[in-house]
XYZ file of C-alpha atoms in Angstrom:
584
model
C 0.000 0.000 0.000
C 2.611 2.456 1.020
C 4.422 1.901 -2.482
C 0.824 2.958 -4.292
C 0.489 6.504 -1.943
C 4.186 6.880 -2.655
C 3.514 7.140 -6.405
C 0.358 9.473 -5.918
C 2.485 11.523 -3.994
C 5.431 11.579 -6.278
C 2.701 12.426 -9.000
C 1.677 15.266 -7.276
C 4.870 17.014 -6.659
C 5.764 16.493 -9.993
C 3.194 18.479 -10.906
C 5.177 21.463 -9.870
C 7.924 20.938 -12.396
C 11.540 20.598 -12.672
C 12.641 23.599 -10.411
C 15.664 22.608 -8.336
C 16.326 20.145 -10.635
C 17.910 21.588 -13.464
C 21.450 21.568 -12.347
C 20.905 17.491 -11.711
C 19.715 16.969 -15.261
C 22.480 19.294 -17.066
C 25.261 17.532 -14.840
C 23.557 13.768 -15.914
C 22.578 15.065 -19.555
C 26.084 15.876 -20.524
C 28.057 12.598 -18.832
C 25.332 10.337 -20.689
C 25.981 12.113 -23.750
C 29.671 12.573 -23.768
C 29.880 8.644 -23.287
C 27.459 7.597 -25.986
C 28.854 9.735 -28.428
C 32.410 8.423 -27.974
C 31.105 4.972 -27.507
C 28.903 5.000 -30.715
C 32.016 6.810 -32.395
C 34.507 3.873 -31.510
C 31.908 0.930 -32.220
C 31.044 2.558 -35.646
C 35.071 2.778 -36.918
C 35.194 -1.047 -35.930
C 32.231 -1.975 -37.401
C 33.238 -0.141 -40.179
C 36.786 -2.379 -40.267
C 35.233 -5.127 -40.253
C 32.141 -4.233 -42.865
C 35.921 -3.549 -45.177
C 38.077 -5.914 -43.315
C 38.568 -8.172 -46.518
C 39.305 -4.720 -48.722
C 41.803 -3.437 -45.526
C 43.495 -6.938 -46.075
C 43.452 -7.142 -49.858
C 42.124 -10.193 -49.485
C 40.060 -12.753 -47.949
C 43.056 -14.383 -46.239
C 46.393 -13.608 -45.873
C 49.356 -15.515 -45.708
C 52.880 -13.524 -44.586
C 56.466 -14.946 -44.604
C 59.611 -13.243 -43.851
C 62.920 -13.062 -45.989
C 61.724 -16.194 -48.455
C 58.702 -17.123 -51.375
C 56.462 -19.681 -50.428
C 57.596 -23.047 -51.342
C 55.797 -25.330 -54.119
C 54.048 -26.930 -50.926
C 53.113 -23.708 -49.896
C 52.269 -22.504 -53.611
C 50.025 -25.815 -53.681
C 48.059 -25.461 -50.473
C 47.250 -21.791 -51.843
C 46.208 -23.098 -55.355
C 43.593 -25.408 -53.641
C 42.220 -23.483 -51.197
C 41.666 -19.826 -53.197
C 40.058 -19.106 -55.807
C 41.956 -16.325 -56.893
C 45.581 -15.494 -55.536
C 48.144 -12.388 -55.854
C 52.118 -12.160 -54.412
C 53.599 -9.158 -52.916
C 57.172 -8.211 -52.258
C 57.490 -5.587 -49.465
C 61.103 -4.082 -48.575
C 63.171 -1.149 -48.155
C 65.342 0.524 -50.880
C 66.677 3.418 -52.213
C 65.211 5.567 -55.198
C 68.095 7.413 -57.281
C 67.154 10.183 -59.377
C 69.706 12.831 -60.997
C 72.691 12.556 -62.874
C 75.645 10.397 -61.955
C 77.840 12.274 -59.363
C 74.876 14.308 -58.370
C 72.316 11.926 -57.453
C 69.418 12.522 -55.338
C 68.377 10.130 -53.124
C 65.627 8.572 -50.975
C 64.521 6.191 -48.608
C 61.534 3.998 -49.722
C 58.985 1.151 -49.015
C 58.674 -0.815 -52.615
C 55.783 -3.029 -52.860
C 56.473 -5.471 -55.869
C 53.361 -7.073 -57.211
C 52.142 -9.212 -59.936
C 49.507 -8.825 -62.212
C 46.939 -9.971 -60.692
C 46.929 -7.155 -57.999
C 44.852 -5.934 -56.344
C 42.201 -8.511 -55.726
C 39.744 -6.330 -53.791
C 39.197 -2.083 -54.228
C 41.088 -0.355 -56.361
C 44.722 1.455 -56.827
C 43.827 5.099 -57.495
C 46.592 6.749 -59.788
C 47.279 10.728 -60.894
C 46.692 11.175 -63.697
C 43.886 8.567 -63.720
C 44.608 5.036 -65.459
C 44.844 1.227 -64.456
C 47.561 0.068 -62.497
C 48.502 -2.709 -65.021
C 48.519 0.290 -67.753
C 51.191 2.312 -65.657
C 53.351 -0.458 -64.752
C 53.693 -1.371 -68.023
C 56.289 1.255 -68.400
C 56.852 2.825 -72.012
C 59.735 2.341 -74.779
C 60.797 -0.613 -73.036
C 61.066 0.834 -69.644
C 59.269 -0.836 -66.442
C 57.098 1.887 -64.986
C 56.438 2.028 -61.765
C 53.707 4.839 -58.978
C 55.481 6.767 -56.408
C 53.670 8.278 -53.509
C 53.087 11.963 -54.331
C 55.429 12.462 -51.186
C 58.543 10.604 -52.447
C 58.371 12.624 -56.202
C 58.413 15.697 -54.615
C 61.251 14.993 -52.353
C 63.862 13.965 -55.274
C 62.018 17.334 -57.116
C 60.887 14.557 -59.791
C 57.835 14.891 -62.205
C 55.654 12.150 -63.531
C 57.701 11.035 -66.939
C 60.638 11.165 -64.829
C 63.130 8.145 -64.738
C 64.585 6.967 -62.048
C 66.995 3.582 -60.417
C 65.624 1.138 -58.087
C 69.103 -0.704 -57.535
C 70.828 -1.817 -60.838
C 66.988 -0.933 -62.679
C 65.967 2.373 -64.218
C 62.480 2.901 -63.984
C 59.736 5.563 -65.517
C 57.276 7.032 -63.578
C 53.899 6.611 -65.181
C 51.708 8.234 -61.826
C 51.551 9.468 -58.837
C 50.120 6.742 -55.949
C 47.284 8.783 -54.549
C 45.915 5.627 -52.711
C 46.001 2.072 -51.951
C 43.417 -0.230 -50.951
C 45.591 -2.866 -48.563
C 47.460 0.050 -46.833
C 45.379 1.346 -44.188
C 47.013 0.472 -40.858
C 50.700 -0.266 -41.802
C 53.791 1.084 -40.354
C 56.244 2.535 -43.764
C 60.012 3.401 -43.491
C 59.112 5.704 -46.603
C 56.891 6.718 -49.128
C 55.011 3.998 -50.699
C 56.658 2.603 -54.676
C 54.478 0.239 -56.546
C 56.829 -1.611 -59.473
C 55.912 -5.226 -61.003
C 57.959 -8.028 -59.354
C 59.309 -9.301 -62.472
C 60.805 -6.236 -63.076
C 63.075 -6.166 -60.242
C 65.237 -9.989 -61.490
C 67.877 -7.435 -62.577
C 67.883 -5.155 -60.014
C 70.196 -6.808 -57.287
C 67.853 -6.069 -54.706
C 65.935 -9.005 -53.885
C 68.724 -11.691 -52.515
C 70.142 -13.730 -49.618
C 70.412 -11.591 -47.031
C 67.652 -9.085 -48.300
C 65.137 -7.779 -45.426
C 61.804 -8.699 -47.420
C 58.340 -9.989 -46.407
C 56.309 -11.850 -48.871
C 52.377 -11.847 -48.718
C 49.998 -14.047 -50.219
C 46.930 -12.456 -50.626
C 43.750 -15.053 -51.511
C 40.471 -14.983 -52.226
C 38.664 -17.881 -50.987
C 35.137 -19.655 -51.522
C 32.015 -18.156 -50.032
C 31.380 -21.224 -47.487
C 35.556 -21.077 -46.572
C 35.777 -21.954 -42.882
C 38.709 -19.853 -41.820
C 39.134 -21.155 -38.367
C 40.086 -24.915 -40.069
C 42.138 -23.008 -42.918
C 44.526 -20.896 -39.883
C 44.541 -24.357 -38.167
C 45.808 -25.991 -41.036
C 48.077 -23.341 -41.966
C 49.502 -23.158 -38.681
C 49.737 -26.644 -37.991
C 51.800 -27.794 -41.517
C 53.958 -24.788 -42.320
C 56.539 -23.300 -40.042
C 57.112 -19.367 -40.112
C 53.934 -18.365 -42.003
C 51.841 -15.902 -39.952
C 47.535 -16.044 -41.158
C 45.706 -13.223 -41.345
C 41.693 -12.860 -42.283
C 38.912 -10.458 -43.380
C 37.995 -11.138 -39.621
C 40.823 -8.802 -38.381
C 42.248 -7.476 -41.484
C 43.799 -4.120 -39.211
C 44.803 -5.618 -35.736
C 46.905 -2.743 -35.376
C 43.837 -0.210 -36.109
C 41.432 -1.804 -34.237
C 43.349 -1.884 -31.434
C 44.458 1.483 -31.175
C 40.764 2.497 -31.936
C 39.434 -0.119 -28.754
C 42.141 1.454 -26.456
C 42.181 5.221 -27.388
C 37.899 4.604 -26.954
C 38.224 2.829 -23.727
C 40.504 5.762 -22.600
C 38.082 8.364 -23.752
C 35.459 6.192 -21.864
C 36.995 6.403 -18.880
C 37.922 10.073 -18.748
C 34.053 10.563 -19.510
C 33.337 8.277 -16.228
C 35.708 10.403 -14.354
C 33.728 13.550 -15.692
C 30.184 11.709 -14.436
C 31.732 11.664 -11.106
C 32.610 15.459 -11.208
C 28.959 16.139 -12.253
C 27.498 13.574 -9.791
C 28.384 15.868 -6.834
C 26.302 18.467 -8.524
C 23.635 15.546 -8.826
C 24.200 14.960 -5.130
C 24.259 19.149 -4.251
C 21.264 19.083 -6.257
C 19.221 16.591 -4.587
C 20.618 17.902 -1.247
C 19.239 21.566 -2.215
C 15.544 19.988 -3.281
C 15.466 18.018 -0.021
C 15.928 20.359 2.160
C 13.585 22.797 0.793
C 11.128 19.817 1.089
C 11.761 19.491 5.323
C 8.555 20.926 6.128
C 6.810 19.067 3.408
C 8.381 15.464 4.787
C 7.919 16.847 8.367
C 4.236 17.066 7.820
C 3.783 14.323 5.886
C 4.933 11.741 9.106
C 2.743 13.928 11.096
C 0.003 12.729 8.699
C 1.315 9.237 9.709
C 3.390 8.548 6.367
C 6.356 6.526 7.710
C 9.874 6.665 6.453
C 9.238 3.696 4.003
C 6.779 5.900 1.970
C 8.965 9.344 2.442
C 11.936 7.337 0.849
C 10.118 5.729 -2.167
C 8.101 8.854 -2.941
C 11.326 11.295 -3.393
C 13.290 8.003 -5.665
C 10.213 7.880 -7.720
C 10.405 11.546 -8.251
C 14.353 11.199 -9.091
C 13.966 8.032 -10.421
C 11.289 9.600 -13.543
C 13.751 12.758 -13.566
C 16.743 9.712 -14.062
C 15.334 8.476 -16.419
C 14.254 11.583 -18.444
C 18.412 12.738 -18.109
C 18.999 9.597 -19.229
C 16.783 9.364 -22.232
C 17.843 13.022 -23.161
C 21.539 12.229 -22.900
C 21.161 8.833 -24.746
C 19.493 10.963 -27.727
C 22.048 13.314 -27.690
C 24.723 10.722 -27.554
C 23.444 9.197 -30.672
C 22.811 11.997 -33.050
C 25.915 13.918 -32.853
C 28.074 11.238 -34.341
C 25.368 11.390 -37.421
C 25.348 14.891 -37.352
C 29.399 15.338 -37.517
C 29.509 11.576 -39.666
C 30.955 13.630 -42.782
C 33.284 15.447 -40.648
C 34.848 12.620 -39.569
C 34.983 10.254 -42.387
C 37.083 12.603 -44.222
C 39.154 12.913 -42.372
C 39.348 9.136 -41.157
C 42.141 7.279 -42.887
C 40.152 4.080 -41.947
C 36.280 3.606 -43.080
C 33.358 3.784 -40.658
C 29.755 2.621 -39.971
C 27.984 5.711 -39.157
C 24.442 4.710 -37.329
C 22.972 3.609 -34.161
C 24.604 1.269 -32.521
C 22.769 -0.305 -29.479
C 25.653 -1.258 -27.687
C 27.444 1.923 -26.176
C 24.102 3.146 -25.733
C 23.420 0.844 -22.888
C 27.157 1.069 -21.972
C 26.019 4.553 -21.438
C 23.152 4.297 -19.591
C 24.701 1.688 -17.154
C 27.131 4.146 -16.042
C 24.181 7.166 -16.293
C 22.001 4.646 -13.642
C 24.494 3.643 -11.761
C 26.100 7.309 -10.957
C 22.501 8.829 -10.466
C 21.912 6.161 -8.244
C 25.377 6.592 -6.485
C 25.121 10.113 -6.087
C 20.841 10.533 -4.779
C 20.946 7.289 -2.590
C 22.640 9.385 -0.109
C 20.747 12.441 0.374
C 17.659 10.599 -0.009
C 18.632 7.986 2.598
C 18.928 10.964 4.474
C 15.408 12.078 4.791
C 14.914 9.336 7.629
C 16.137 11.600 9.924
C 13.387 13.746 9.334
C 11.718 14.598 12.253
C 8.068 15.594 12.616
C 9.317 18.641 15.294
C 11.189 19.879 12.328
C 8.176 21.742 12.059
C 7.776 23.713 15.223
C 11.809 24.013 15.311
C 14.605 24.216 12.452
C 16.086 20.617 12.385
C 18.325 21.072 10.296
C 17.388 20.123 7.400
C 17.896 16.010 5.922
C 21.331 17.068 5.297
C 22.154 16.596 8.522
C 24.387 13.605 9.847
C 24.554 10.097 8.184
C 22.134 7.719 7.037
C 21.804 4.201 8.351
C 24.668 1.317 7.821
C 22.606 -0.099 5.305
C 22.766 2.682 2.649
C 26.163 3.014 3.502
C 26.824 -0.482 2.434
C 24.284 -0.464 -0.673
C 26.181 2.906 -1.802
C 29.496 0.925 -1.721
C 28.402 -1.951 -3.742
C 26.864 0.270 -6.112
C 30.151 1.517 -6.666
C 32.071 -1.603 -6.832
C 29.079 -2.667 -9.851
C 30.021 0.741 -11.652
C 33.994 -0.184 -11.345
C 33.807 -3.819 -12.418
C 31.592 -2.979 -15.367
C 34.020 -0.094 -16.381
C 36.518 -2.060 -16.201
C 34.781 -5.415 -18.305
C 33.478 -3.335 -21.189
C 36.302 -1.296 -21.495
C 39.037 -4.487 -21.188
C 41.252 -2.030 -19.366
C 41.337 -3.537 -15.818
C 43.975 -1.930 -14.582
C 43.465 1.601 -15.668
C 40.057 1.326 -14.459
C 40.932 0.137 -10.944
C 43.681 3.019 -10.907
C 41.814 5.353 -12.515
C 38.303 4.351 -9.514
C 41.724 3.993 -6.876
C 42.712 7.365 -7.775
C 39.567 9.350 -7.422
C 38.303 7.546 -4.285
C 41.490 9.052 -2.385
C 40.917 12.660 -4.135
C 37.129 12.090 -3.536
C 37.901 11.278 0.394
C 41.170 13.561 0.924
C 38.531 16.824 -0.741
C 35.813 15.851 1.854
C 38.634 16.053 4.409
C 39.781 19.740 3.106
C 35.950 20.968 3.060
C 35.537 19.785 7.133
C 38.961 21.525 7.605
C 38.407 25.244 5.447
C 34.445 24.780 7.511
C 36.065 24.284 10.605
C 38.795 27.057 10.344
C 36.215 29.122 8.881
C 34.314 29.079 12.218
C 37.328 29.577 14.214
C 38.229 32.846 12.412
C 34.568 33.706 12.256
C 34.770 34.143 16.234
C 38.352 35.630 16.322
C 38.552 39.606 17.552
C 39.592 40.666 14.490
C 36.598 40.277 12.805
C 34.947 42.313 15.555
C 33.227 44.979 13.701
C 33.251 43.215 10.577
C 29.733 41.661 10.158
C 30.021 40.807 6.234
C 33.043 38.827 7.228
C 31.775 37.150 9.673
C 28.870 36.321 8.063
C 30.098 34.768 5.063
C 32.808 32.686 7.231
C 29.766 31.654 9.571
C 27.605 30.511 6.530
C 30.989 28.580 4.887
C 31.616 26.959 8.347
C 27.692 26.213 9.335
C 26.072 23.123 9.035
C 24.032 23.620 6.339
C 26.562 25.181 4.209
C 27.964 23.699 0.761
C 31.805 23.953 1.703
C 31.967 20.255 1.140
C 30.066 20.451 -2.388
C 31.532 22.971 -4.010
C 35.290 22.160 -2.561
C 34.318 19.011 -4.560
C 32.894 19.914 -7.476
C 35.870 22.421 -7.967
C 38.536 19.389 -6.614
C 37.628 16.973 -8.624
C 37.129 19.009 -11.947
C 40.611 20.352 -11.330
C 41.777 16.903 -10.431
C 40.714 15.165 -13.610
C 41.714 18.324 -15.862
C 45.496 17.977 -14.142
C 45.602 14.395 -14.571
C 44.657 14.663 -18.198
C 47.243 17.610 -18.454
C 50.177 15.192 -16.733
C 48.905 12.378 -18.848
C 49.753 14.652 -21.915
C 52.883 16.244 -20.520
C 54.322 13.512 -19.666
C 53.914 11.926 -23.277
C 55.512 15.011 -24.835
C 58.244 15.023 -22.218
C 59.112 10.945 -23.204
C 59.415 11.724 -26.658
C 61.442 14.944 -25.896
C 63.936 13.183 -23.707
C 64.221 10.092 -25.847
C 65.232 12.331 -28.897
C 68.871 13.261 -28.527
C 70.129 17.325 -28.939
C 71.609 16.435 -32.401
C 69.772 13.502 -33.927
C 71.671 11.684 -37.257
C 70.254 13.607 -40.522
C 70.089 10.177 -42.473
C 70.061 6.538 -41.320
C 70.738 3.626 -44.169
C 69.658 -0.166 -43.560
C 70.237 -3.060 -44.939
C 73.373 -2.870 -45.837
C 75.615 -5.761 -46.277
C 78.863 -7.511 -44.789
C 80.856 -6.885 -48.254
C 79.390 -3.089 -48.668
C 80.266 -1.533 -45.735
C 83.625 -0.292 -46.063
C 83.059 0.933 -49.750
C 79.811 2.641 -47.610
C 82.696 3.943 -44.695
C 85.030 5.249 -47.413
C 82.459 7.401 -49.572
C 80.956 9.014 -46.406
C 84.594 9.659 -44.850
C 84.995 11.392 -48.195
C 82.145 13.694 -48.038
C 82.633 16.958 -46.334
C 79.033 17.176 -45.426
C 79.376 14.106 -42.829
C 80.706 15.122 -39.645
C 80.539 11.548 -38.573
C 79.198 8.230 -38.751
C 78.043 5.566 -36.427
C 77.231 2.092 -37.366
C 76.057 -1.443 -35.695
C 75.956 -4.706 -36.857
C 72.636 -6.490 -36.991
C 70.871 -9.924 -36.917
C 67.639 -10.731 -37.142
C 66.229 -13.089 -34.346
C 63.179 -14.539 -32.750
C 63.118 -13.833 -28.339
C 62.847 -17.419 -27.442
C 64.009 -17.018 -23.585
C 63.911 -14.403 -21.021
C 66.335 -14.815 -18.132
C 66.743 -18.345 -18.935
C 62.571 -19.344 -18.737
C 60.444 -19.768 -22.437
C 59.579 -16.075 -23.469
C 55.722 -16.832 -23.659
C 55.643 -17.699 -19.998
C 57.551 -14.736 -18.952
C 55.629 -11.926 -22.035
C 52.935 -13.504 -22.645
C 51.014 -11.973 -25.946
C 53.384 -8.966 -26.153
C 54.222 -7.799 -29.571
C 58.225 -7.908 -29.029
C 57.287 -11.532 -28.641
C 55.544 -11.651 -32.470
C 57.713 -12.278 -35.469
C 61.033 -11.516 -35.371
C 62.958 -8.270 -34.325
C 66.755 -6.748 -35.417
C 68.630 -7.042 -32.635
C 72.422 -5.353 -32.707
C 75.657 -6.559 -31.154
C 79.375 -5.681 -29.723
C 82.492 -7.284 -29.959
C 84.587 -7.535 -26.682
């Protein structure tokens, strides 16, 4: 029964409308929001990677090896599983353009490719024409596309010829995109040449740094799980990757950096969940008289507490319905915005998911921040009305709401922490403002408590403004404690972003050394390095040289244990890595 006059009640004084309550819907309005929209922003770039992941790849399937072809096993298992198949060289070089004794030159990341490239989108050339039209070359001459980037560098026009090792080239375009490039790491500008015409060139040999892909286009009803099982299982080195995940790389970056953003929108919920708290406070204790009367009436505190959380609980979910809305249109509105200037493709729409990541976190703060002062109104007295009581702001509410208020929080942490896969930012980041939340509570009682001891001090004898506005900062119905929060915890989360920040800029700064080497060369060989030595030595330009010897190597041990045990998953830990040496 007391649930059903609770609701007529709540009715009622919602009939009055949403004075005092404005400040409580901004502050829940704009956390909602701010969370959607980043969460609807992140799921629509991965949906949109994997909507293109086969495109991304150039393929259905992918299979990589490092410094070597595929073998004629390997060559067989590809011709019966695909229907349609292309090879790609990848490796560094140098591009030569000028005359002889004046050559310019040019780090660069040649991709060598056959003709049936690409499988999936298209190469997009300037001046406009088909890829196997500009490779062809002209009067004999291999052609070959250069990144716009890498022609204007050696001051080169298209029509220009060029070397690629011991092979002169023509350039028949200018690369303007790519469709299997979005997500790769490139020592240089991008150079598209044919792979047969590179035999002559010198530059694909033992000892060449090269990775060979094997790009495939398999049957509609393909089950890739057994194919990577297979794969993985018969051929040693060969690394598989699928339209599933065609941009690891990407999509992790995108998961992360939206998890982060996540997070920092969580921390700004909290900031305006004091002002949901303040607010609640403020409505409450203009209510006293109304609660006092009603437990005159003979309402008990059962029916006092579940009328004022219906009335928060409707204006909840209004905030919440508002913010949601919000949340979901502005990535439509600004969806051209951003997918021009995206280098990867996105799913614009509405995506149901970081909506109700959103309004978890929306519920659960509301709920966080009003159980309190509502918990409060218990200690409501009916005297209240022939006496001032105080107000429901006054002292604590019972052990129970204490503990309900703590598990609340704990839900909100864990499922921060579970949707966003960062468990141990989240637990620092919910560590972190706990202490500020608890060591700013402390600093409020401290400025209200000094505030009344200077408030009764002689030298603000005579001074009635003064002591006025000290007694009202130190008296117990004051908001010392909200706005010292409200003001401590913006500033806290604004600094931490700020240090966050800094301290990026400041790694990079002090990694970078005062005078940093104005060229770096790779790859070069045993046989070549003291021809390499004595032409540098010879140049005036080079004040000096520094050079290491390299292998390349897979970590198989750390500190004597199996490197998987001791990394785990980490990328150092994938593939193989150069790793340089000193003789003693």
């Amino acid at each position: 029964m007391s649930l059903r006059v609770a609701a007529r009640i709540a009715r009622r004084e919602l009939r009055g409308g949403l004075t005092g309550f404005r400040v409580f819907l901004a502050c829940l309005i704009i956390g909602v929001a701010a969370i959607a929209a980043v969460g609807s922003v992140r799921q629509s770039i991965n949906l949109g990677l994997q909507q293109e992941g086969a495109t991304l790849l150039g393929g259905d399937a992918e299979l990589e090896l490092t410094y070597r072809v595929a073998s004629d096993e390997e060559r067989a298992w590809i011709a019966r599983n695909a229907t349609q198949s292309t090879e790609l060289i990848d490796f560094r070089s140098m591009a030569v353009f000028g005359p002889a004794g004046a050559e310019e030159r040019s780090l660069t990341q040649v991709k060598a490719v056959d003709a049936a490239y690409p499988l999936l989108g298209d190469v997009i050339l300037e001046p406009v024409m088909p890829l196997d039209q500009a490779l062809s070359g002209q009067d004999g001459t291999p052609g070959a596309v250069l990144d716009p980037v890498l022609i204007e560098r050696l001051g080169m026009q298209v029509g220009d010829r060029f070397n690629l090792g011991a092979t002169e080239f023509i350039i028949s375009a200018a690369l303007v995109r790519e469709p299997d490039a979005a997500g790769g790491f490139d020592f240089g500008p991008r150079s598209i040449v044919l792979s047969n015409d590179l035999a002559d060139s010198g530059l694909l040999q033992p000892g060449t740094l090269f990775e060979t892909e094997y790009k495939m286009l398999l049957p509609p009803d393909a089950d890739l799980d057994a194919l990577e099982a297979e794969v993985e299982g018969d051929f040693t080195g060969v690394r598989w990757r699928d339209r599933r995940n065609g941009t690891p790389g990407v999509s992790r970056f995108v998961d992360r950096l939206g998890s982060f953003l996540v997070l920092v929108g969580l921390a700004g919920l909290a900031v305006g969940g004091v002002g949901i708290s303040a607010a609640v406070t403020a409505y409450l204790d203009r209510k006293t008289e109304v609660i006092a009367t009603l437990k005159t009436l003979g309402a008990d505190s059962r029916t006092i507490f579940q009328t004022y959380f219906i009335q928060i609980s409707v204006l909840t979910l209004v905030g919440l319905v508002v913010g949601l809305a919000l949340g979901a249109v502005i990535p439509l509105l600004i969806a051209p915005i951003l997918e021009a200037r995206l280098p990867v493709p996105a799913a614009f729409g509405l995506h149901p998911g970081p909506l109700f990541e959103a309004a978890l976190y929306g519920a659960l703060a509301a709920l966080i921040f009003t159980l309190w002062p509502l918990a409060r109104v218990e200690n409501v007295r009916a005297a209240t009305l022939f006496r001032d009581g105080g107000g429901p702001g006054k002292g604590l509410p019972r052990l129970l709401w204490v503990v309900v208020t703590a598990v609340l929080f704990g839900i909100l942490v864990m499922s921060a922490a579970a949707l966003s896969g960062l468990w141990q930012l989240t637990f620092g980041a919910a560590f972190g403002l706990s202490v500020a939340f608890v060591l700013l509570v402390l600093a409020a009682a401290g400025v209200r408590k000094l505030a009344r001891r200077v408030a009764r001090t002689k030298t603000m004898r005579g001074r009635s403004a003064s002591r006025l506005a000290l007694g009202s900062v130190g008296g117990p119905s004051g908001e010392a404690t909200s706005v010292v929060l409200s003001l401590g915890l913006g500033l806290t989360v604004l600094a931490a972003v700020g240090q966050i920040d800094a301290n990026l800029k400041n790694a990079i700064a002090n990694d970078l050394p005062e005078r940093a080497p104005s060229f770096f060369m790779v790859d070069i060989q045993p046989d070549q390095i003291d021809g390499f030595r004595d032409r540098l030595n010879a140049n005036p330009a080079v004040s000096g040289v520094e050079s290491a010897p390299m292998l390349r190597g897979i970590v198989t041990q750390i500190n004597g244990q199996p490197a998987e045990e001791v990394g785990g998953d980490h990328w150092v830990l994938r593939g193989d890595r150069g790793i340089t040496y000193g003789l003693e």
